[in-house]
Amino acid sequence: MVELAVANPFTGEEVERLEALLEKDELTLDGAYELRNLAGKAVEEYGQYYEAWKLHLYASIMVGLARKRKCEEKGPAGPP
């Protein structure tokens, strides 16, 4: 039992935060980075499972979408 508790890389707060971030349709850039960091932690510990890599892929896509949204909000950088 103690081995399982030590092997779990996530704290209770991190699990709750991960669930909250996954429930959202859109994330802020900071939220997307936080999700990707948590997903990276999952890959470090559970990299032998496809689900960990799927989570990391999803988180990376969310970072890209959040960055795109932020750039679109700023508008064009200058004349082409």
PDB file of N, CA and C in Angstrom:
ATOM      1  N   MET A   1       0.818  -1.192   0.000  1.00  0.00           N
ATOM      2  CA  MET A   1       0.000   0.000   0.000  1.00  0.00           C
ATOM      3  C   MET A   1       0.862   1.255   0.000  1.00  0.00           C
ATOM      4  N   VAL A   2       1.914   1.277   0.795  1.00  0.00           N
ATOM      5  CA  VAL A   2       2.796   2.437   0.862  1.00  0.00           C
ATOM      6  C   VAL A   2       3.496   2.643  -0.473  1.00  0.00           C
ATOM      7  N   GLU A   3       3.871   1.558  -1.143  1.00  0.00           N
ATOM      8  CA  GLU A   3       4.541   1.660  -2.433  1.00  0.00           C
ATOM      9  C   GLU A   3       3.650   2.351  -3.461  1.00  0.00           C
ATOM     10  N   LEU A   4       2.359   2.057  -3.433  1.00  0.00           N
ATOM     11  CA  LEU A   4       1.446   2.695  -4.370  1.00  0.00           C
ATOM     12  C   LEU A   4       1.329   4.183  -4.097  1.00  0.00           C
ATOM     13  N   ALA A   5       1.296   4.560  -2.852  1.00  0.00           N
ATOM     14  CA  ALA A   5       1.200   5.971  -2.501  1.00  0.00           C
ATOM     15  C   ALA A   5       2.453   6.721  -2.920  1.00  0.00           C
ATOM     16  N   VAL A   6       3.598   6.102  -2.782  1.00  0.00           N
ATOM     17  CA  VAL A   6       4.851   6.737  -3.167  1.00  0.00           C
ATOM     18  C   VAL A   6       4.977   6.796  -4.687  1.00  0.00           C
ATOM     19  N   ALA A   7       4.472   5.792  -5.380  1.00  0.00           N
ATOM     20  CA  ALA A   7       4.604   5.721  -6.829  1.00  0.00           C
ATOM     21  C   ALA A   7       3.722   6.734  -7.552  1.00  0.00           C
ATOM     22  N   ASN A   8       2.647   7.197  -6.931  1.00  0.00           N
ATOM     23  CA  ASN A   8       1.755   8.154  -7.566  1.00  0.00           C
ATOM     24  C   ASN A   8       2.434   9.519  -7.625  1.00  0.00           C
ATOM     25  N   PRO A   9       2.693  10.037  -8.833  1.00  0.00           N
ATOM     26  CA  PRO A   9       3.410  11.304  -8.943  1.00  0.00           C
ATOM     27  C   PRO A   9       2.534  12.527  -8.685  1.00  0.00           C
ATOM     28  N   PHE A  10       1.220  12.362  -8.617  1.00  0.00           N
ATOM     29  CA  PHE A  10       0.313  13.487  -8.469  1.00  0.00           C
ATOM     30  C   PHE A  10      -0.176  13.654  -7.039  1.00  0.00           C
ATOM     31  N   THR A  11      -0.225  14.898  -6.593  1.00  0.00           N
ATOM     32  CA  THR A  11      -0.850  15.198  -5.310  1.00  0.00           C
ATOM     33  C   THR A  11      -2.357  15.280  -5.540  1.00  0.00           C
ATOM     34  N   GLY A  12      -3.108  15.309  -4.468  1.00  0.00           N
ATOM     35  CA  GLY A  12      -4.557  15.434  -4.590  1.00  0.00           C
ATOM     36  C   GLY A  12      -4.954  16.716  -5.297  1.00  0.00           C
ATOM     37  N   GLU A  13      -4.242  17.809  -5.005  1.00  0.00           N
ATOM     38  CA  GLU A  13      -4.527  19.090  -5.652  1.00  0.00           C
ATOM     39  C   GLU A  13      -4.261  19.022  -7.153  1.00  0.00           C
ATOM     40  N   GLU A  14      -3.181  18.329  -7.531  1.00  0.00           N
ATOM     41  CA  GLU A  14      -2.855  18.209  -8.953  1.00  0.00           C
ATOM     42  C   GLU A  14      -3.903  17.390  -9.696  1.00  0.00           C
ATOM     43  N   VAL A  15      -4.417  16.360  -9.064  1.00  0.00           N
ATOM     44  CA  VAL A  15      -5.463  15.544  -9.692  1.00  0.00           C
ATOM     45  C   VAL A  15      -6.713  16.386  -9.908  1.00  0.00           C
ATOM     46  N   GLU A  16      -7.096  17.160  -8.903  1.00  0.00           N
ATOM     47  CA  GLU A  16      -8.272  18.021  -9.026  1.00  0.00           C
ATOM     48  C   GLU A  16      -8.066  19.066 -10.116  1.00  0.00           C
ATOM     49  N   ARG A  17      -6.879  19.651 -10.163  1.00  0.00           N
ATOM     50  CA  ARG A  17      -6.580  20.674 -11.169  1.00  0.00           C
ATOM     51  C   ARG A  17      -6.587  20.064 -12.571  1.00  0.00           C
ATOM     52  N   LEU A  18      -6.031  18.875 -12.707  1.00  0.00           N
ATOM     53  CA  LEU A  18      -6.017  18.181 -13.995  1.00  0.00           C
ATOM     54  C   LEU A  18      -7.442  17.930 -14.475  1.00  0.00           C
ATOM     55  N   GLU A  19      -8.296  17.462 -13.591  1.00  0.00           N
ATOM     56  CA  GLU A  19      -9.694  17.220 -13.946  1.00  0.00           C
ATOM     57  C   GLU A  19     -10.385  18.512 -14.357  1.00  0.00           C
ATOM     58  N   ALA A  20     -10.133  19.595 -13.614  1.00  0.00           N
ATOM     59  CA  ALA A  20     -10.756  20.882 -13.930  1.00  0.00           C
ATOM     60  C   ALA A  20     -10.300  21.400 -15.294  1.00  0.00           C
ATOM     61  N   LEU A  21      -9.018  21.257 -15.590  1.00  0.00           N
ATOM     62  CA  LEU A  21      -8.500  21.723 -16.879  1.00  0.00           C
ATOM     63  C   LEU A  21      -9.046  20.894 -18.034  1.00  0.00           C
ATOM     64  N   LEU A  22      -9.210  19.603 -17.819  1.00  0.00           N
ATOM     65  CA  LEU A  22      -9.719  18.729 -18.878  1.00  0.00           C
ATOM     66  C   LEU A  22     -11.202  18.960 -19.160  1.00  0.00           C
ATOM     67  N   GLU A  23     -11.934  19.484 -18.195  1.00  0.00           N
ATOM     68  CA  GLU A  23     -13.360  19.734 -18.385  1.00  0.00           C
ATOM     69  C   GLU A  23     -13.626  20.972 -19.230  1.00  0.00           C
ATOM     70  N   LYS A  24     -12.655  21.873 -19.323  1.00  0.00           N
ATOM     71  CA  LYS A  24     -12.853  23.132 -20.042  1.00  0.00           C
ATOM     72  C   LYS A  24     -12.713  22.928 -21.546  1.00  0.00           C
ATOM     73  N   ASP A  25     -13.527  23.675 -22.301  1.00  0.00           N
ATOM     74  CA  ASP A  25     -13.434  23.628 -23.759  1.00  0.00           C
ATOM     75  C   ASP A  25     -12.285  24.490 -24.269  1.00  0.00           C
ATOM     76  N   GLU A  26     -12.062  25.630 -23.619  1.00  0.00           N
ATOM     77  CA  GLU A  26     -10.967  26.525 -23.982  1.00  0.00           C
ATOM     78  C   GLU A  26     -10.143  26.812 -22.743  1.00  0.00           C
ATOM     79  N   LEU A  27      -8.842  26.937 -22.948  1.00  0.00           N
ATOM     80  CA  LEU A  27      -7.934  27.228 -21.845  1.00  0.00           C
ATOM     81  C   LEU A  27      -7.184  28.519 -22.119  1.00  0.00           C
ATOM     82  N   THR A  28      -6.836  29.222 -21.053  1.00  0.00           N
ATOM     83  CA  THR A  28      -5.920  30.338 -21.205  1.00  0.00           C
ATOM     84  C   THR A  28      -4.549  29.755 -21.515  1.00  0.00           C
ATOM     85  N   LEU A  29      -3.636  30.599 -21.934  1.00  0.00           N
ATOM     86  CA  LEU A  29      -2.298  30.107 -22.244  1.00  0.00           C
ATOM     87  C   LEU A  29      -1.644  29.531 -20.993  1.00  0.00           C
ATOM     88  N   ASP A  30      -1.817  30.202 -19.862  1.00  0.00           N
ATOM     89  CA  ASP A  30      -1.251  29.682 -18.609  1.00  0.00           C
ATOM     90  C   ASP A  30      -1.880  28.349 -18.224  1.00  0.00           C
ATOM     91  N   GLY A  31      -3.190  28.239 -18.401  1.00  0.00           N
ATOM     92  CA  GLY A  31      -3.866  26.980 -18.104  1.00  0.00           C
ATOM     93  C   GLY A  31      -3.402  25.854 -19.011  1.00  0.00           C
ATOM     94  N   ALA A  32      -3.176  26.182 -20.283  1.00  0.00           N
ATOM     95  CA  ALA A  32      -2.699  25.171 -21.233  1.00  0.00           C
ATOM     96  C   ALA A  32      -1.290  24.709 -20.877  1.00  0.00           C
ATOM     97  N   TYR A  33      -0.436  25.658 -20.488  1.00  0.00           N
ATOM     98  CA  TYR A  33       0.918  25.279 -20.068  1.00  0.00           C
ATOM     99  C   TYR A  33       0.872  24.412 -18.809  1.00  0.00           C
ATOM    100  N   GLU A  34      -0.025  24.757 -17.895  1.00  0.00           N
ATOM    101  CA  GLU A  34      -0.161  23.962 -16.672  1.00  0.00           C
ATOM    102  C   GLU A  34      -0.617  22.541 -17.004  1.00  0.00           C
ATOM    103  N   LEU A  35      -1.571  22.423 -17.910  1.00  0.00           N
ATOM    104  CA  LEU A  35      -2.043  21.102 -18.333  1.00  0.00           C
ATOM    105  C   LEU A  35      -0.909  20.311 -18.967  1.00  0.00           C
ATOM    106  N   ARG A  36      -0.104  20.968 -19.812  1.00  0.00           N
ATOM    107  CA  ARG A  36       1.002  20.266 -20.460  1.00  0.00           C
ATOM    108  C   ARG A  36       2.054  19.832 -19.446  1.00  0.00           C
ATOM    109  N   ASN A  37       2.298  20.651 -18.427  1.00  0.00           N
ATOM    110  CA  ASN A  37       3.251  20.254 -17.388  1.00  0.00           C
ATOM    111  C   ASN A  37       2.754  19.035 -16.616  1.00  0.00           C
ATOM    112  N   LEU A  38       1.474  19.019 -16.295  1.00  0.00           N
ATOM    113  CA  LEU A  38       0.900  17.864 -15.603  1.00  0.00           C
ATOM    114  C   LEU A  38       0.926  16.626 -16.501  1.00  0.00           C
ATOM    115  N   ALA A  39       0.671  16.822 -17.786  1.00  0.00           N
ATOM    116  CA  ALA A  39       0.721  15.699 -18.728  1.00  0.00           C
ATOM    117  C   ALA A  39       2.144  15.164 -18.855  1.00  0.00           C
ATOM    118  N   GLY A  40       3.119  16.054 -18.828  1.00  0.00           N
ATOM    119  CA  GLY A  40       4.515  15.620 -18.867  1.00  0.00           C
ATOM    120  C   GLY A  40       4.872  14.786 -17.658  1.00  0.00           C
ATOM    121  N   LYS A  41       4.320  15.174 -16.528  1.00  0.00           N
ATOM    122  CA  LYS A  41       4.534  14.402 -15.304  1.00  0.00           C
ATOM    123  C   LYS A  41       3.930  13.002 -15.442  1.00  0.00           C
ATOM    124  N   ALA A  42       2.774  12.934 -16.088  1.00  0.00           N
ATOM    125  CA  ALA A  42       2.132  11.634 -16.316  1.00  0.00           C
ATOM    126  C   ALA A  42       2.979  10.770 -17.242  1.00  0.00           C
ATOM    127  N   VAL A  43       3.562  11.379 -18.265  1.00  0.00           N
ATOM    128  CA  VAL A  43       4.398  10.621 -19.200  1.00  0.00           C
ATOM    129  C   VAL A  43       5.649  10.109 -18.503  1.00  0.00           C
ATOM    130  N   GLU A  44       6.234  10.931 -17.641  1.00  0.00           N
ATOM    131  CA  GLU A  44       7.430  10.491 -16.908  1.00  0.00           C
ATOM    132  C   GLU A  44       7.149   9.249 -16.074  1.00  0.00           C
ATOM    133  N   GLU A  45       5.991   9.214 -15.454  1.00  0.00           N
ATOM    134  CA  GLU A  45       5.672   8.105 -14.555  1.00  0.00           C
ATOM    135  C   GLU A  45       4.997   6.937 -15.270  1.00  0.00           C
ATOM    136  N   TYR A  46       4.122   7.255 -16.227  1.00  0.00           N
ATOM    137  CA  TYR A  46       3.308   6.216 -16.864  1.00  0.00           C
ATOM    138  C   TYR A  46       3.535   6.157 -18.369  1.00  0.00           C
ATOM    139  N   GLY A  47       4.732   6.425 -18.828  1.00  0.00           N
ATOM    140  CA  GLY A  47       5.043   6.466 -20.253  1.00  0.00           C
ATOM    141  C   GLY A  47       4.803   5.167 -20.990  1.00  0.00           C
ATOM    142  N   GLN A  48       4.672   4.080 -20.277  1.00  0.00           N
ATOM    143  CA  GLN A  48       4.429   2.791 -20.931  1.00  0.00           C
ATOM    144  C   GLN A  48       2.970   2.647 -21.370  1.00  0.00           C
ATOM    145  N   TYR A  49       2.104   3.565 -20.953  1.00  0.00           N
ATOM    146  CA  TYR A  49       0.689   3.509 -21.317  1.00  0.00           C
ATOM    147  C   TYR A  49       0.370   4.551 -22.383  1.00  0.00           C
ATOM    148  N   TYR A  50      -0.390   4.134 -23.401  1.00  0.00           N
ATOM    149  CA  TYR A  50      -0.771   5.047 -24.475  1.00  0.00           C
ATOM    150  C   TYR A  50      -1.546   6.253 -23.959  1.00  0.00           C
ATOM    151  N   GLU A  51      -2.331   6.052 -22.923  1.00  0.00           N
ATOM    152  CA  GLU A  51      -3.175   7.123 -22.415  1.00  0.00           C
ATOM    153  C   GLU A  51      -2.355   8.312 -21.925  1.00  0.00           C
ATOM    154  N   ALA A  52      -1.198   8.036 -21.341  1.00  0.00           N
ATOM    155  CA  ALA A  52      -0.333   9.126 -20.873  1.00  0.00           C
ATOM    156  C   ALA A  52       0.146   9.959 -22.057  1.00  0.00           C
ATOM    157  N   TRP A  53       0.502   9.297 -23.144  1.00  0.00           N
ATOM    158  CA  TRP A  53       0.956  10.011 -24.341  1.00  0.00           C
ATOM    159  C   TRP A  53      -0.195  10.741 -25.013  1.00  0.00           C
ATOM    160  N   LYS A  54      -1.390  10.168 -24.984  1.00  0.00           N
ATOM    161  CA  LYS A  54      -2.563  10.846 -25.539  1.00  0.00           C
ATOM    162  C   LYS A  54      -2.854  12.122 -24.757  1.00  0.00           C
ATOM    163  N   LEU A  55      -2.727  12.050 -23.442  1.00  0.00           N
ATOM    164  CA  LEU A  55      -2.927  13.227 -22.608  1.00  0.00           C
ATOM    165  C   LEU A  55      -1.907  14.304 -22.958  1.00  0.00           C
ATOM    166  N   HIS A  56      -0.655  13.911 -23.139  1.00  0.00           N
ATOM    167  CA  HIS A  56       0.387  14.883 -23.479  1.00  0.00           C
ATOM    168  C   HIS A  56       0.138  15.492 -24.861  1.00  0.00           C
ATOM    169  N   LEU A  57      -0.288  14.685 -25.806  1.00  0.00           N
ATOM    170  CA  LEU A  57      -0.607  15.185 -27.141  1.00  0.00           C
ATOM    171  C   LEU A  57      -1.765  16.178 -27.074  1.00  0.00           C
ATOM    172  N   TYR A  58      -2.812  15.830 -26.353  1.00  0.00           N
ATOM    173  CA  TYR A  58      -3.963  16.719 -26.191  1.00  0.00           C
ATOM    174  C   TYR A  58      -3.530  18.033 -25.547  1.00  0.00           C
ATOM    175  N   ALA A  59      -2.713  17.953 -24.509  1.00  0.00           N
ATOM    176  CA  ALA A  59      -2.253  19.156 -23.820  1.00  0.00           C
ATOM    177  C   ALA A  59      -1.418  20.030 -24.752  1.00  0.00           C
ATOM    178  N   SER A  60      -0.584  19.421 -25.567  1.00  0.00           N
ATOM    179  CA  SER A  60       0.235  20.181 -26.516  1.00  0.00           C
ATOM    180  C   SER A  60      -0.635  20.870 -27.564  1.00  0.00           C
ATOM    181  N   ILE A  61      -1.684  20.198 -28.010  1.00  0.00           N
ATOM    182  CA  ILE A  61      -2.622  20.814 -28.951  1.00  0.00           C
ATOM    183  C   ILE A  61      -3.309  22.000 -28.295  1.00  0.00           C
ATOM    184  N   MET A  62      -3.695  21.849 -27.040  1.00  0.00           N
ATOM    185  CA  MET A  62      -4.350  22.945 -26.325  1.00  0.00           C
ATOM    186  C   MET A  62      -3.420  24.149 -26.175  1.00  0.00           C
ATOM    187  N   VAL A  63      -2.128  23.911 -25.983  1.00  0.00           N
ATOM    188  CA  VAL A  63      -1.160  25.014 -25.926  1.00  0.00           C
ATOM    189  C   VAL A  63      -1.136  25.730 -27.272  1.00  0.00           C
ATOM    190  N   GLY A  64      -1.088  24.971 -28.356  1.00  0.00           N
ATOM    191  CA  GLY A  64      -1.086  25.573 -29.686  1.00  0.00           C
ATOM    192  C   GLY A  64      -2.333  26.395 -29.958  1.00  0.00           C
ATOM    193  N   LEU A  65      -3.483  25.877 -29.575  1.00  0.00           N
ATOM    194  CA  LEU A  65      -4.734  26.610 -29.777  1.00  0.00           C
ATOM    195  C   LEU A  65      -4.782  27.878 -28.929  1.00  0.00           C
ATOM    196  N   ALA A  66      -4.299  27.798 -27.699  1.00  0.00           N
ATOM    197  CA  ALA A  66      -4.289  28.972 -26.823  1.00  0.00           C
ATOM    198  C   ALA A  66      -3.334  30.037 -27.363  1.00  0.00           C
ATOM    199  N   ARG A  67      -2.186  29.614 -27.870  1.00  0.00           N
ATOM    200  CA  ARG A  67      -1.232  30.568 -28.458  1.00  0.00           C
ATOM    201  C   ARG A  67      -1.829  31.220 -29.702  1.00  0.00           C
ATOM    202  N   LYS A  68      -2.497  30.442 -30.524  1.00  0.00           N
ATOM    203  CA  LYS A  68      -3.135  30.980 -31.725  1.00  0.00           C
ATOM    204  C   LYS A  68      -4.191  32.015 -31.348  1.00  0.00           C
ATOM    205  N   ARG A  69      -5.021  31.686 -30.365  1.00  0.00           N
ATOM    206  CA  ARG A  69      -6.068  32.589 -29.911  1.00  0.00           C
ATOM    207  C   ARG A  69      -5.470  33.889 -29.380  1.00  0.00           C
ATOM    208  N   LYS A  70      -4.374  33.778 -28.636  1.00  0.00           N
ATOM    209  CA  LYS A  70      -3.728  34.967 -28.079  1.00  0.00           C
ATOM    210  C   LYS A  70      -3.162  35.848 -29.192  1.00  0.00           C
ATOM    211  N   CYS A  71      -2.560  35.239 -30.204  1.00  0.00           N
ATOM    212  CA  CYS A  71      -2.027  36.006 -31.343  1.00  0.00           C
ATOM    213  C   CYS A  71      -3.148  36.680 -32.120  1.00  0.00           C
ATOM    214  N   GLU A  72      -4.263  35.998 -32.286  1.00  0.00           N
ATOM    215  CA  GLU A  72      -5.395  36.582 -33.004  1.00  0.00           C
ATOM    216  C   GLU A  72      -5.987  37.759 -32.242  1.00  0.00           C
ATOM    217  N   GLU A  73      -5.961  37.703 -30.913  1.00  0.00           N
ATOM    218  CA  GLU A  73      -6.481  38.801 -30.104  1.00  0.00           C
ATOM    219  C   GLU A  73      -5.611  40.046 -30.244  1.00  0.00           C
ATOM    220  N   LYS A  74      -4.308  39.851 -30.398  1.00  0.00           N
ATOM    221  CA  LYS A  74      -3.392  40.983 -30.547  1.00  0.00           C
ATOM    222  C   LYS A  74      -3.563  41.666 -31.892  1.00  0.00           C
ATOM    223  N   GLY A  75      -3.984  40.925 -32.887  1.00  0.00           N
ATOM    224  CA  GLY A  75      -4.121  41.477 -34.222  1.00  0.00           C
ATOM    225  C   GLY A  75      -2.824  41.352 -34.990  1.00  0.00           C
ATOM    226  N   PRO A  76      -2.810  41.882 -36.211  1.00  0.00           N
ATOM    227  CA  PRO A  76      -1.602  41.766 -37.028  1.00  0.00           C
ATOM    228  C   PRO A  76      -0.434  42.534 -36.415  1.00  0.00           C
ATOM    229  N   ALA A  77       0.760  42.000 -36.593  1.00  0.00           N
ATOM    230  CA  ALA A  77       1.960  42.606 -36.019  1.00  0.00           C
ATOM    231  C   ALA A  77       2.391  43.840 -36.794  1.00  0.00           C
ATOM    232  N   GLY A  78       2.068  43.913 -38.033  1.00  0.00           N
ATOM    233  CA  GLY A  78       2.467  45.049 -38.858  1.00  0.00           C
ATOM    234  C   GLY A  78       2.129  44.780 -40.297  1.00  0.00           C
ATOM    235  N   PRO A  79       2.501  45.710 -41.170  1.00  0.00           N
ATOM    236  CA  PRO A  79       2.192  45.486 -42.586  1.00  0.00           C
ATOM    237  C   PRO A  79       2.985  44.321 -43.155  1.00  0.00           C
ATOM    238  N   PRO A  80       2.364  43.570 -44.043  1.00  0.00           N
ATOM    239  CA  PRO A  80       3.058  42.399 -44.613  1.00  0.00           C
ATOM    240  C   PRO A  80       4.153  42.781 -45.577  1.00  0.00           C
TER     241      PRO A  80
END
